[in-house]
């Protein structure tokens, strides 16, 4: 089940091969320690319990919605009926507060005016970078203040804030279950990916120019609430309620979650690890989703309007990647689980095809089985002019 969210390093196209490799491991719980959008978890869910882990709050939320929900999401019609009165109240308030911005944006979009849209972008970006943390907590104007005029239009930001206000209000009134609230927030993230003025991720918004004005205008004219309802309609939990009740979704770094499992009586029988493999910190591409989930009014900085607390991974630091992979492999060995590890031949860990098998041998007492697969990695904008490049993905498996 694809959510339509571009995710750096996704293994979606390798899932059939990975599922076969995992199926040959001993029966029992499957743990994905870098779960991302949960594509591998979906592939093995028919035969195993699925535990998930990721550093990102929004990735944990995706896993909770898919694998841990006790309630089905509301249908689009029930969701719209439930939020409409509350949403309208907040939308009217925000529309009045940002009336001048809405008027100017509408005129600029109708005319396709690059100058006016770029001026709005500049003013909005400076305003966002000047805002302190938690300055408007409780006002439900986070996206209007932080990201309107840059990543989103003012009309879209008003929709985002008013929908979030509505679903939070319904949750507080106990008119929806927390699982239904989670599905609604995940649907908001999907809708953001459809509406954002960006190249498919959130490293930074597109600056309005003559060369991209058609794309900017097209994205600004997307109706956020329609995209949200479309996304909500597609979100469905996996399996039945009994199966989902035995699954877990963690939010920790990979080694920490593995270490914590030493105290569990019931441990995973197989751990899948797909660690970051470039110097790019993944959180740079997804910080808007993180803010959408936390809704915590962070301060913003840089061209991308980044959060100050973005997660960082030692797997993306050349000085620490060898130690990080060694600790990861040792932690899996310590809980006596089978290991399936993905790593490309061009990853930050140089000469990985020699180093990884040796590390596995030192910790498991045996060399891994090795499967080489042709794959294409999306650069997510990290390589100018090159949307993707061919790589060899190596799958290391060690069974116990």
CSV table of N, CA, C and O in Angstrom, one decimal, residues 21-76:
chain,number,residue,atom,x,y,z
A,21,UNK,N,13.4,-13.3,0.9
A,21,UNK,CA,14.5,-13.5,1.8
A,21,UNK,C,14.0,-13.6,3.2
A,21,UNK,O,14.5,-14.5,4.0
A,22,UNK,N,13.1,-12.8,3.7
A,22,UNK,CA,12.6,-12.8,5.0
A,22,UNK,C,11.8,-14.1,5.3
A,22,UNK,O,11.9,-14.6,6.4
A,23,UNK,N,11.1,-14.5,4.3
A,23,UNK,CA,10.3,-15.7,4.4
A,23,UNK,C,11.1,-17.0,4.8
A,23,UNK,O,10.6,-17.9,5.4
A,24,UNK,N,12.3,-17.0,4.4
A,24,UNK,CA,13.2,-18.1,4.6
A,24,UNK,C,13.9,-18.1,6.0
A,24,UNK,O,14.6,-19.0,6.4
A,25,UNK,N,13.6,-17.0,6.7
A,25,UNK,CA,14.1,-16.9,8.1
A,25,UNK,C,13.1,-17.7,9.0
A,25,UNK,O,12.0,-18.0,8.6
A,26,UNK,N,13.5,-17.9,10.3
A,26,UNK,CA,12.7,-18.7,11.2
A,26,UNK,C,11.4,-17.9,11.5
A,26,UNK,O,11.3,-16.7,11.4
A,27,UNK,N,10.3,-18.6,11.7
A,27,UNK,CA,9.0,-18.0,12.0
A,27,UNK,C,9.0,-17.1,13.2
A,27,UNK,O,9.9,-17.3,14.1
A,28,UNK,N,8.1,-16.1,13.3
A,28,UNK,CA,8.0,-15.3,14.4
A,28,UNK,C,7.9,-13.8,14.0
A,28,UNK,O,7.7,-13.4,12.9
A,29,UNK,N,8.1,-13.0,15.0
A,29,UNK,CA,7.9,-11.5,14.9
A,29,UNK,C,9.0,-10.9,13.9
A,29,UNK,O,10.2,-11.2,14.0
A,30,UNK,N,8.5,-10.0,13.1
A,30,UNK,CA,9.4,-9.3,12.2
A,30,UNK,C,9.5,-7.8,12.7
A,30,UNK,O,8.5,-7.2,13.0
A,31,UNK,N,10.7,-7.4,12.8
A,31,UNK,CA,11.0,-6.0,13.2
A,31,UNK,C,11.8,-5.3,12.2
A,31,UNK,O,12.9,-5.7,11.7
A,32,UNK,N,11.2,-4.1,11.7
A,32,UNK,CA,11.9,-3.2,10.7
A,32,UNK,C,12.4,-2.0,11.5
A,32,UNK,O,11.6,-1.3,12.1
A,33,UNK,N,13.7,-1.9,11.7
A,33,UNK,CA,14.3,-0.9,12.6
A,33,UNK,C,14.4,0.5,11.9
A,33,UNK,O,14.8,1.5,12.5
A,34,UNK,N,14.2,0.5,10.6
A,34,UNK,CA,14.2,1.8,9.8
A,34,UNK,C,12.9,1.7,9.0
A,34,UNK,O,13.0,1.7,7.7
A,35,UNK,N,11.8,1.8,9.6
A,35,UNK,CA,10.6,1.4,8.9
A,35,UNK,C,10.1,2.4,7.8
A,35,UNK,O,9.4,2.0,6.9
A,36,UNK,N,10.4,3.7,7.9
A,36,UNK,CA,10.0,4.6,6.9
A,36,UNK,C,8.5,4.6,6.6
A,36,UNK,O,7.7,4.7,7.5
A,37,UNK,N,8.1,4.3,5.4
A,37,UNK,CA,6.7,4.2,5.0
A,37,UNK,C,6.1,2.8,5.1
A,37,UNK,O,5.1,2.5,4.6
A,38,UNK,N,6.9,1.9,5.7
A,38,UNK,CA,6.4,0.6,6.1
A,38,UNK,C,6.1,-0.4,4.9
A,38,UNK,O,5.3,-1.3,5.0
A,39,UNK,N,6.8,-0.2,3.8
A,39,UNK,CA,6.5,-1.0,2.6
A,39,UNK,C,6.9,-2.5,2.8
A,39,UNK,O,6.3,-3.4,2.4
A,40,UNK,N,8.1,-2.7,3.6
A,40,UNK,CA,8.5,-4.1,3.8
A,40,UNK,C,7.6,-4.7,4.8
A,40,UNK,O,7.2,-5.9,4.7
A,41,UNK,N,7.1,-4.0,5.8
A,41,UNK,CA,6.2,-4.5,6.8
A,41,UNK,C,4.9,-5.0,6.2
A,41,UNK,O,4.4,-6.0,6.5
A,42,UNK,N,4.4,-4.2,5.2
A,42,UNK,CA,3.2,-4.6,4.4
A,42,UNK,C,3.4,-6.0,3.7
A,42,UNK,O,2.5,-6.8,3.7
A,43,UNK,N,4.6,-6.1,3.2
A,43,UNK,CA,4.9,-7.3,2.4
A,43,UNK,C,4.9,-8.6,3.3
A,43,UNK,O,4.6,-9.7,2.8
A,44,UNK,N,5.3,-8.5,4.5
A,44,UNK,CA,5.4,-9.7,5.4
A,44,UNK,C,4.3,-9.9,6.3
A,44,UNK,O,4.2,-10.8,7.1
A,45,UNK,N,3.3,-8.9,6.3
A,45,UNK,CA,2.3,-8.9,7.3
A,45,UNK,C,1.3,-10.1,7.3
A,45,UNK,O,0.7,-10.4,8.3
A,46,UNK,N,1.2,-10.7,6.1
A,46,UNK,CA,0.3,-11.9,6.0
A,46,UNK,C,0.8,-13.1,6.8
A,46,UNK,O,0.0,-14.0,7.1
A,47,UNK,N,2.1,-13.1,7.1
A,47,UNK,CA,2.6,-14.3,7.7
A,47,UNK,C,3.3,-14.1,9.1
A,47,UNK,O,3.7,-15.1,9.8
A,48,UNK,N,3.4,-12.8,9.5
A,48,UNK,CA,4.1,-12.6,10.8
A,48,UNK,C,3.5,-11.4,11.5
A,48,UNK,O,2.9,-10.5,10.9
A,49,UNK,N,3.7,-11.3,12.8
A,49,UNK,CA,3.5,-10.0,13.5
A,49,UNK,C,4.5,-9.0,13.0
A,49,UNK,O,5.7,-9.4,12.7
A,50,UNK,N,4.2,-7.7,12.9
A,50,UNK,CA,5.0,-6.7,12.4
A,50,UNK,C,5.3,-5.6,13.5
A,50,UNK,O,4.3,-5.0,14.0
A,51,UNK,N,6.5,-5.5,13.9
A,51,UNK,CA,6.9,-4.4,14.8
A,51,UNK,C,7.7,-3.4,13.9
A,51,UNK,O,8.5,-3.8,13.0
A,52,UNK,N,7.6,-2.2,14.2
A,52,UNK,CA,8.2,-1.1,13.4
A,52,UNK,C,9.0,-0.1,14.3
A,52,UNK,O,8.6,0.1,15.5
A,53,UNK,N,10.0,0.5,13.8
A,53,UNK,CA,10.7,1.5,14.5
A,53,UNK,C,11.3,2.5,13.5
A,53,UNK,O,11.7,2.2,12.4
A,54,UNK,N,11.3,3.8,13.9
A,54,UNK,CA,11.9,4.9,13.1
A,54,UNK,C,12.1,6.1,14.0
A,54,UNK,O,11.5,6.2,15.1
A,55,UNK,N,13.1,6.9,13.7
A,55,UNK,CA,13.4,8.1,14.4
A,55,UNK,C,12.3,9.2,14.3
A,55,UNK,O,12.2,10.0,15.1
A,56,UNK,N,11.6,9.1,13.1
A,56,UNK,CA,10.7,10.2,12.8
A,56,UNK,C,9.3,9.9,13.4
A,56,UNK,O,8.8,8.8,13.3
A,57,UNK,N,8.7,10.9,14.0
A,57,UNK,CA,7.4,10.8,14.6
A,57,UNK,C,6.3,10.4,13.6
A,57,UNK,O,5.4,9.6,13.8
A,58,UNK,N,6.4,11.0,12.4
A,58,UNK,CA,5.4,10.7,11.4
A,58,UNK,C,5.5,9.3,10.8
A,58,UNK,O,4.5,8.7,10.5
A,59,UNK,N,6.7,8.8,10.8
A,59,UNK,CA,6.9,7.4,10.4
A,59,UNK,C,6.3,6.4,11.4
A,59,UNK,O,5.7,5.4,11.1
A,60,UNK,N,6.5,6.7,12.7
A,60,UNK,CA,5.9,6.0,13.8
A,60,UNK,C,4.4,6.0,13.6
A,60,UNK,O,3.7,5.0,13.8
A,61,UNK,N,3.8,7.2,13.3
A,61,UNK,CA,2.4,7.3,13.2
A,61,UNK,C,1.8,6.5,12.0
A,61,UNK,O,0.8,5.8,12.1
A,62,UNK,N,2.6,6.4,10.9
A,62,UNK,CA,2.2,5.6,9.8
A,62,UNK,C,2.1,4.1,10.2
A,62,UNK,O,1.2,3.4,9.9
A,63,UNK,N,3.1,3.7,10.9
A,63,UNK,CA,3.2,2.3,11.4
A,63,UNK,C,2.0,2.0,12.4
A,63,UNK,O,1.4,1.0,12.3
A,64,UNK,N,1.7,3.0,13.2
A,64,UNK,CA,0.6,2.8,14.2
A,64,UNK,C,-0.7,2.6,13.4
A,64,UNK,O,-1.6,1.8,13.8
A,65,UNK,N,-0.9,3.5,12.4
A,65,UNK,CA,-2.2,3.4,11.6
A,65,UNK,C,-2.3,2.1,10.9
A,65,UNK,O,-3.4,1.5,10.9
A,66,UNK,N,-1.2,1.7,10.3
A,66,UNK,CA,-1.3,0.4,9.5
A,66,UNK,C,-1.3,-0.8,10.3
A,66,UNK,O,-2.0,-1.8,9.9
A,67,UNK,N,-0.5,-0.9,11.3
A,67,UNK,CA,-0.3,-2.2,12.0
A,67,UNK,C,-0.8,-2.3,13.4
A,67,UNK,O,-0.8,-3.4,14.0
A,68,UNK,N,-1.3,-1.2,14.0
A,68,UNK,CA,-1.6,-1.2,15.5
A,68,UNK,C,-3.0,-0.7,15.8
A,68,UNK,O,-3.4,-0.6,16.9
A,69,UNK,N,-3.8,-0.4,14.8
A,69,UNK,CA,-5.1,0.3,15.0
A,69,UNK,C,-6.2,-0.7,15.5
A,69,UNK,O,-6.4,-1.8,15.0
A,70,UNK,N,-6.9,-0.2,16.6
A,70,UNK,CA,-8.0,-1.0,17.1
A,70,UNK,C,-9.3,-0.5,16.4
A,70,UNK,O,-10.3,-1.2,16.4
A,71,UNK,N,-9.3,0.6,15.7
A,71,UNK,CA,-10.5,1.2,15.0
A,71,UNK,C,-10.2,1.4,13.6
A,71,UNK,O,-9.0,1.8,13.2
A,72,UNK,N,-11.2,1.3,12.7
A,72,UNK,CA,-11.1,1.6,11.3
A,72,UNK,C,-11.1,3.1,11.2
A,72,UNK,O,-11.8,3.8,11.9
A,73,UNK,N,-10.5,3.7,10.2
A,73,UNK,CA,-10.6,5.2,9.9
A,73,UNK,C,-12.0,5.5,9.5
A,73,UNK,O,-12.8,4.7,9.0
A,74,UNK,N,-12.4,6.8,9.8
A,74,UNK,CA,-13.7,7.2,9.3
A,74,UNK,C,-13.7,7.3,7.8
A,74,UNK,O,-12.7,7.5,7.1
A,75,UNK,N,-14.9,7.0,7.2
A,75,UNK,CA,-15.0,7.2,5.7
A,75,UNK,C,-14.9,8.7,5.4
A,75,UNK,O,-15.0,9.6,6.3
A,76,UNK,N,-14.7,9.1,4.2
A,76,UNK,CA,-14.6,10.5,3.8
A,76,UNK,C,-15.8,11.2,4.1
A,76,UNK,O,-15.8,12.4,4.5
